[in-house]
């Protein structure tokens, strides 16, 4: 059996995080499960009720919200220090059927890829859709869960659930903490591709896990379809930071696309419009450095 360390970053998602941990904690390949509580500094009253998971799951409480990349990196460093061969990164809103971890390990072990992610089954409005081709739209500067084929879209893996080789992070660096939320996976693919890696990732289309929409993105639940102001702001900021770092000639097209989005939101959702503008502004004034450079 392979040694797999699991990292779950939770933000106001105590119940969901424990459920995600339970879906993998008893798998034979899993040797550790770490929940990083990014809302610990808010002194919430909710608890991680572990019960029979208490000897299998560790909850880490940083003194501030580290974001998606920073929270996962906390767990990734621990896995690398312990010498575990693989790391499985999970969002709290992902449910893995029994045997998924072993299937992902076999997929990755039989390839030259650094990362493998499963396909995601989502059920907005009760109708299940299986997503298998995530990507990034180079024209408009936005991530898409099901990217059409063509040069306009850069393929990537699903950041909500993926298995990676620990040595890949040792060799190429961890997730980019300049990106507080969103674009982490496309940045990782871009970084490794520019360093000459030909097979950075694969999506195992026959391995399907269920994915909801966490409270950070959609506070009212998946079926409401309403995104949070955090999602609008951080997505806009991350796109601008990613553009400044890797695609400076496309950056202003992406900025214009975000401004057009804000204009379209002014009437029906003024708070979201303001969030987009804040994100674009914060991205433009931030200092962006490629993680593989000093």
Tab-separated table of C-alpha atoms in Angstrom:
chain	number	residue	atom	x	y	z
A	1	UNK	CA	0.000	0.000	0.000
A	2	UNK	CA	1.093	3.564	-0.664
A	3	UNK	CA	1.335	6.247	2.012
A	4	UNK	CA	-1.240	8.972	1.337
A	5	UNK	CA	-1.594	12.067	3.502
A	6	UNK	CA	-4.925	13.887	3.163
A	7	UNK	CA	-5.262	17.654	3.559
A	8	UNK	CA	-8.670	19.348	3.920
A	9	UNK	CA	-8.893	23.128	4.264
A	10	UNK	CA	-12.033	24.244	6.077
A	11	UNK	CA	-13.507	27.722	6.281
A	12	UNK	CA	-16.702	27.790	8.333
A	13	UNK	CA	-17.273	24.213	7.121
A	14	UNK	CA	-16.872	22.116	10.244
A	15	UNK	CA	-19.588	19.534	9.496
A	16	UNK	CA	-18.667	19.175	5.823
A	17	UNK	CA	-14.947	18.896	6.602
A	18	UNK	CA	-15.555	16.048	9.046
A	19	UNK	CA	-17.748	14.298	6.452
A	20	UNK	CA	-14.998	14.629	3.850
A	21	UNK	CA	-12.457	13.299	6.341
A	22	UNK	CA	-14.705	10.339	7.126
A	23	UNK	CA	-14.974	9.452	3.430
A	24	UNK	CA	-11.204	8.781	3.284
A	25	UNK	CA	-9.931	8.206	6.832
A	26	UNK	CA	-10.455	4.435	6.813
A	27	UNK	CA	-9.054	3.825	3.341
A	28	UNK	CA	-6.035	1.432	3.522
A	29	UNK	CA	-3.648	3.818	1.737
A	30	UNK	CA	-4.432	6.794	3.969
A	31	UNK	CA	-1.929	7.277	6.792
A	32	UNK	CA	-2.956	10.742	7.989
A	33	UNK	CA	-5.770	13.259	7.629
A	34	UNK	CA	-5.215	16.920	8.457
A	35	UNK	CA	-8.018	19.483	8.623
A	36	UNK	CA	-6.734	23.056	8.452
A	37	UNK	CA	-9.283	25.340	10.115
A	38	UNK	CA	-8.957	28.646	8.283
A	39	UNK	CA	-11.736	30.175	10.368
A	40	UNK	CA	-10.113	29.389	13.727
A	41	UNK	CA	-9.153	33.017	14.317
A	42	UNK	CA	-12.842	33.995	14.180
A	43	UNK	CA	-13.414	32.105	17.451
A	44	UNK	CA	-16.482	30.324	16.152
A	45	UNK	CA	-18.638	28.185	18.438
A	46	UNK	CA	-18.929	25.331	15.925
A	47	UNK	CA	-16.792	22.274	16.628
A	48	UNK	CA	-15.212	19.520	14.568
A	49	UNK	CA	-17.053	16.545	16.051
A	50	UNK	CA	-14.647	13.725	15.217
A	51	UNK	CA	-15.972	10.892	17.461
A	52	UNK	CA	-14.390	7.692	16.070
A	53	UNK	CA	-12.103	9.766	13.836
A	54	UNK	CA	-10.271	11.356	16.758
A	55	UNK	CA	-7.254	9.033	16.454
A	56	UNK	CA	-7.100	9.417	12.665
A	57	UNK	CA	-7.714	13.133	12.070
A	58	UNK	CA	-5.688	16.114	13.262
A	59	UNK	CA	-7.198	19.619	13.271
A	60	UNK	CA	-4.679	22.437	12.778
A	61	UNK	CA	-5.755	25.950	13.723
A	62	UNK	CA	-3.599	28.731	12.240
A	63	UNK	CA	-3.871	32.143	13.879
A	64	UNK	CA	-5.172	33.715	10.664
A	65	UNK	CA	-6.998	32.758	7.485
A	66	UNK	CA	-4.223	31.518	5.194
A	67	UNK	CA	-6.426	31.160	2.120
A	68	UNK	CA	-6.763	28.041	-0.005
A	69	UNK	CA	-3.118	27.842	-1.081
A	70	UNK	CA	-1.667	28.776	2.299
A	71	UNK	CA	-3.945	26.410	4.194
A	72	UNK	CA	-3.147	23.496	1.941
A	73	UNK	CA	0.562	24.294	2.037
A	74	UNK	CA	0.472	23.961	5.818
A	75	UNK	CA	-0.722	20.379	5.411
A	76	UNK	CA	1.535	19.702	2.427
A	77	UNK	CA	4.648	20.677	4.386
A	78	UNK	CA	3.699	18.286	7.166
A	79	UNK	CA	3.177	15.456	4.670
A	80	UNK	CA	6.513	16.133	2.992
A	81	UNK	CA	8.320	16.272	6.344
A	82	UNK	CA	6.803	12.909	7.291
A	83	UNK	CA	8.009	11.360	4.040
A	84	UNK	CA	4.599	10.366	2.679
A	85	UNK	CA	4.678	9.492	-1.010
A	86	UNK	CA	1.371	11.092	-2.023
A	87	UNK	CA	-0.816	13.945	-0.834
A	88	UNK	CA	-4.564	14.062	-1.449
A	89	UNK	CA	-6.041	17.564	-1.357
A	90	UNK	CA	-9.797	17.696	-0.759
A	91	UNK	CA	-12.354	20.449	-0.452
A	92	UNK	CA	-14.844	19.889	2.389
A	93	UNK	CA	-17.689	19.666	-0.143
A	94	UNK	CA	-16.246	16.590	-1.892
A	95	UNK	CA	-17.471	13.075	-1.126
A	96	UNK	CA	-15.238	10.168	-2.187
A	97	UNK	CA	-16.791	6.717	-2.673
A	98	UNK	CA	-14.948	3.794	-1.090
A	99	UNK	CA	-11.924	2.781	-3.161
A	100	UNK	CA	-11.390	6.182	-4.762
A	101	UNK	CA	-8.044	6.793	-3.050
A	102	UNK	CA	-6.630	3.467	-4.269
A	103	UNK	CA	-7.908	4.137	-7.798
A	104	UNK	CA	-6.257	7.571	-7.872
A	105	UNK	CA	-2.983	6.166	-6.553
A	106	UNK	CA	-2.963	3.521	-9.287
A	107	UNK	CA	-3.713	6.117	-11.969
A	108	UNK	CA	-0.875	8.356	-10.829
A	109	UNK	CA	1.599	5.528	-10.231
A	110	UNK	CA	1.033	4.237	-13.774
A	111	UNK	CA	1.703	7.622	-15.372
A	112	UNK	CA	4.442	10.229	-15.536
A	113	UNK	CA	2.084	12.951	-14.303
A	114	UNK	CA	2.629	14.975	-11.150
A	115	UNK	CA	-1.084	15.309	-10.332
A	116	UNK	CA	-4.249	13.330	-10.968
A	117	UNK	CA	-7.765	14.499	-10.229
A	118	UNK	CA	-11.055	12.611	-10.551
A	119	UNK	CA	-14.021	13.773	-12.582
A	120	UNK	CA	-16.562	15.798	-10.597
A	121	UNK	CA	-20.249	14.962	-10.434
A	122	UNK	CA	-22.367	18.009	-9.642
A	123	UNK	CA	-26.126	18.219	-9.345
A	124	UNK	CA	-27.395	21.782	-9.697
A	125	UNK	CA	-31.207	21.807	-9.569
A	126	UNK	CA	-31.167	18.065	-8.967
A	127	UNK	CA	-29.778	17.160	-12.402
A	128	UNK	CA	-26.397	15.468	-12.173
A	129	UNK	CA	-23.639	16.496	-14.557
A	130	UNK	CA	-20.194	14.887	-14.702
A	131	UNK	CA	-17.391	17.350	-15.430
A	132	UNK	CA	-14.197	15.998	-16.995
A	133	UNK	CA	-12.377	18.870	-18.744
A	134	UNK	CA	-11.589	21.841	-16.484
A	135	UNK	CA	-9.686	24.689	-18.070
A	136	UNK	CA	-8.818	28.357	-18.134
A	137	UNK	CA	-10.187	30.760	-20.736
A	138	UNK	CA	-7.210	32.709	-22.081
A	139	UNK	CA	-9.475	35.181	-23.879
A	140	UNK	CA	-11.590	36.308	-20.911
A	141	UNK	CA	-9.308	35.291	-18.065
A	142	UNK	CA	-11.563	32.946	-16.123
A	143	UNK	CA	-11.697	29.344	-15.067
A	144	UNK	CA	-14.280	26.996	-16.566
A	145	UNK	CA	-15.380	23.623	-15.221
A	146	UNK	CA	-15.925	22.098	-18.671
A	147	UNK	CA	-13.615	23.632	-21.268
A	148	UNK	CA	-14.252	23.201	-24.991
A	149	UNK	CA	-11.357	21.924	-27.059
A	150	UNK	CA	-9.262	24.618	-28.699
A	151	UNK	CA	-6.268	26.880	-28.163
A	152	UNK	CA	-8.373	29.467	-26.338
A	153	UNK	CA	-8.663	27.174	-23.305
A	154	UNK	CA	-5.709	25.902	-21.292
A	155	UNK	CA	-6.535	22.505	-19.718
A	156	UNK	CA	-5.979	21.987	-16.010
A	157	UNK	CA	-7.057	19.694	-13.180
A	158	UNK	CA	-9.762	20.099	-10.545
A	159	UNK	CA	-8.491	21.955	-7.481
A	160	UNK	CA	-11.410	20.615	-5.436
A	161	UNK	CA	-9.900	17.118	-5.327
A	162	UNK	CA	-6.498	15.964	-6.526
A	163	UNK	CA	-3.726	13.530	-5.659
A	164	UNK	CA	-0.137	14.702	-6.087
A	165	UNK	CA	3.322	13.251	-5.657
A	166	UNK	CA	5.037	14.812	-2.647
A	167	UNK	CA	8.313	15.000	-4.555
A	168	UNK	CA	6.654	17.200	-7.173
A	169	UNK	CA	6.089	19.878	-4.527
A	170	UNK	CA	9.637	19.378	-3.259
A	171	UNK	CA	11.004	19.861	-6.765
A	172	UNK	CA	8.772	22.649	-8.094
A	173	UNK	CA	7.446	24.360	-4.984
A	174	UNK	CA	4.106	24.418	-3.215
A	175	UNK	CA	0.881	26.152	-4.233
A	176	UNK	CA	1.283	29.863	-4.916
A	177	UNK	CA	0.244	31.743	-1.769
A	178	UNK	CA	-0.055	34.985	-3.732
A	179	UNK	CA	-3.372	33.488	-4.847
A	180	UNK	CA	-5.572	33.586	-1.769
A	181	UNK	CA	-8.472	31.822	-3.483
A	182	UNK	CA	-8.852	30.593	-7.114
A	183	UNK	CA	-6.363	29.991	-9.955
A	184	UNK	CA	-4.024	27.859	-7.790
A	185	UNK	CA	-4.243	24.804	-10.019
A	186	UNK	CA	-3.839	26.674	-13.316
A	187	UNK	CA	-0.821	28.502	-11.867
A	188	UNK	CA	0.747	25.176	-10.861
A	189	UNK	CA	0.203	23.778	-14.354
A	190	UNK	CA	1.592	26.926	-15.963
A	191	UNK	CA	4.642	26.929	-13.715
A	192	UNK	CA	5.579	23.314	-14.388
A	193	UNK	CA	4.844	23.567	-18.103
A	194	UNK	CA	7.169	26.562	-18.420
A	195	UNK	CA	9.875	24.518	-16.716
A	196	UNK	CA	9.638	21.864	-19.409
A	197	UNK	CA	7.322	19.308	-17.816
A	198	UNK	CA	5.271	17.630	-20.540
A	199	UNK	CA	2.786	15.644	-18.458
A	200	UNK	CA	1.894	17.825	-15.515
A	201	UNK	CA	-1.509	16.331	-14.746
A	202	UNK	CA	-4.259	14.016	-15.858
A	203	UNK	CA	-7.970	13.854	-15.143
A	204	UNK	CA	-9.082	10.285	-14.475
A	205	UNK	CA	-12.404	10.459	-16.287
A	206	UNK	CA	-13.599	7.061	-15.054
A	207	UNK	CA	-13.097	7.977	-11.389
A	208	UNK	CA	-16.034	10.140	-10.317
A	209	UNK	CA	-16.551	11.928	-6.988
A	210	UNK	CA	-19.456	14.076	-5.866
A	211	UNK	CA	-18.873	17.789	-5.488
A	212	UNK	CA	-21.118	20.385	-3.901
A	213	UNK	CA	-20.517	24.099	-3.619
A	214	UNK	CA	-18.971	25.227	-0.345
A	215	UNK	CA	-20.176	28.081	1.794
A	216	UNK	CA	-17.310	30.340	0.748
A	217	UNK	CA	-18.572	30.268	-2.840
A	218	UNK	CA	-22.307	29.859	-2.329
A	219	UNK	CA	-23.518	30.604	1.217
A	220	UNK	CA	-27.091	29.603	0.414
A	221	UNK	CA	-26.131	26.190	-0.936
A	222	UNK	CA	-25.484	24.805	-4.376
A	223	UNK	CA	-28.990	25.123	-5.761
A	224	UNK	CA	-29.278	28.838	-5.044
A	225	UNK	CA	-26.649	29.605	-7.674
A	226	UNK	CA	-25.747	32.792	-5.788
A	227	UNK	CA	-22.029	33.437	-5.399
A	228	UNK	CA	-20.662	35.136	-2.297
A	229	UNK	CA	-18.982	38.521	-2.427
A	230	UNK	CA	-15.792	36.747	-1.267
A	231	UNK	CA	-15.924	34.575	-4.370
A	232	UNK	CA	-16.434	37.556	-6.677
A	233	UNK	CA	-13.632	39.550	-5.078
A	234	UNK	CA	-11.017	36.840	-4.709
A	235	UNK	CA	-11.658	35.359	-8.154
A	236	UNK	CA	-11.147	38.798	-9.702
A	237	UNK	CA	-7.998	39.457	-7.704
A	238	UNK	CA	-6.485	36.042	-8.483
A	239	UNK	CA	-7.101	36.393	-12.219
A	240	UNK	CA	-5.317	39.755	-12.239
A	241	UNK	CA	-2.383	38.422	-10.180
A	242	UNK	CA	-2.081	35.366	-12.426
A	243	UNK	CA	-2.206	37.592	-15.502
A	244	UNK	CA	0.473	39.933	-14.161
A	245	UNK	CA	2.710	36.963	-13.394
A	246	UNK	CA	2.385	34.900	-16.578
A	247	UNK	CA	0.332	36.740	-19.225
A	248	UNK	CA	1.089	40.473	-19.041
A	249	UNK	CA	0.061	41.011	-22.665
A	250	UNK	CA	-3.382	39.543	-21.980
A	251	UNK	CA	-3.797	41.246	-18.612
A	252	UNK	CA	-5.695	44.346	-19.705
A	253	UNK	CA	-8.146	42.311	-21.751
A	254	UNK	CA	-8.855	40.291	-18.620
A	255	UNK	CA	-9.211	43.456	-16.561
A	256	UNK	CA	-11.661	44.869	-19.098
A	257	UNK	CA	-13.657	41.605	-18.963
A	258	UNK	CA	-13.896	41.913	-15.167
A	259	UNK	CA	-14.975	45.543	-15.403
A	260	UNK	CA	-17.650	44.513	-17.897
A	261	UNK	CA	-18.781	41.858	-15.408
A	262	UNK	CA	-19.021	44.500	-12.685
A	263	UNK	CA	-21.051	46.751	-14.975
A	264	UNK	CA	-23.475	43.922	-15.655
A	265	UNK	CA	-23.901	43.302	-11.920
A	266	UNK	CA	-24.529	46.904	-10.862
A	267	UNK	CA	-28.322	46.722	-11.054
A	268	UNK	CA	-29.085	43.185	-9.931
A	269	UNK	CA	-26.257	42.726	-7.403
A	270	UNK	CA	-24.434	45.954	-6.487
A	271	UNK	CA	-22.497	44.268	-3.661
A	272	UNK	CA	-21.076	41.754	-6.104
A	273	UNK	CA	-20.185	44.551	-8.529
A	274	UNK	CA	-18.254	46.344	-5.808
A	275	UNK	CA	-16.533	43.094	-4.861
A	276	UNK	CA	-15.327	42.578	-8.428
A	277	UNK	CA	-13.947	46.130	-8.519
A	278	UNK	CA	-12.170	45.616	-5.182
A	279	UNK	CA	-10.632	42.394	-6.424
A	280	UNK	CA	-9.369	43.954	-9.658
A	281	UNK	CA	-7.906	46.916	-7.758
A	282	UNK	CA	-6.189	44.719	-5.187
A	283	UNK	CA	-4.757	42.547	-7.917
A	284	UNK	CA	-3.374	45.510	-9.848
A	285	UNK	CA	-1.621	47.046	-6.832
A	286	UNK	CA	-0.204	43.757	-5.542
A	287	UNK	CA	3.353	42.656	-6.244
A	288	UNK	CA	3.436	39.448	-8.287
A	289	UNK	CA	6.472	37.160	-8.396
A	290	UNK	CA	6.698	33.775	-10.063
A	291	UNK	CA	7.156	31.118	-7.364
A	292	UNK	CA	10.110	29.565	-9.264
A	293	UNK	CA	12.043	32.850	-9.171
A	294	UNK	CA	13.562	34.767	-6.244
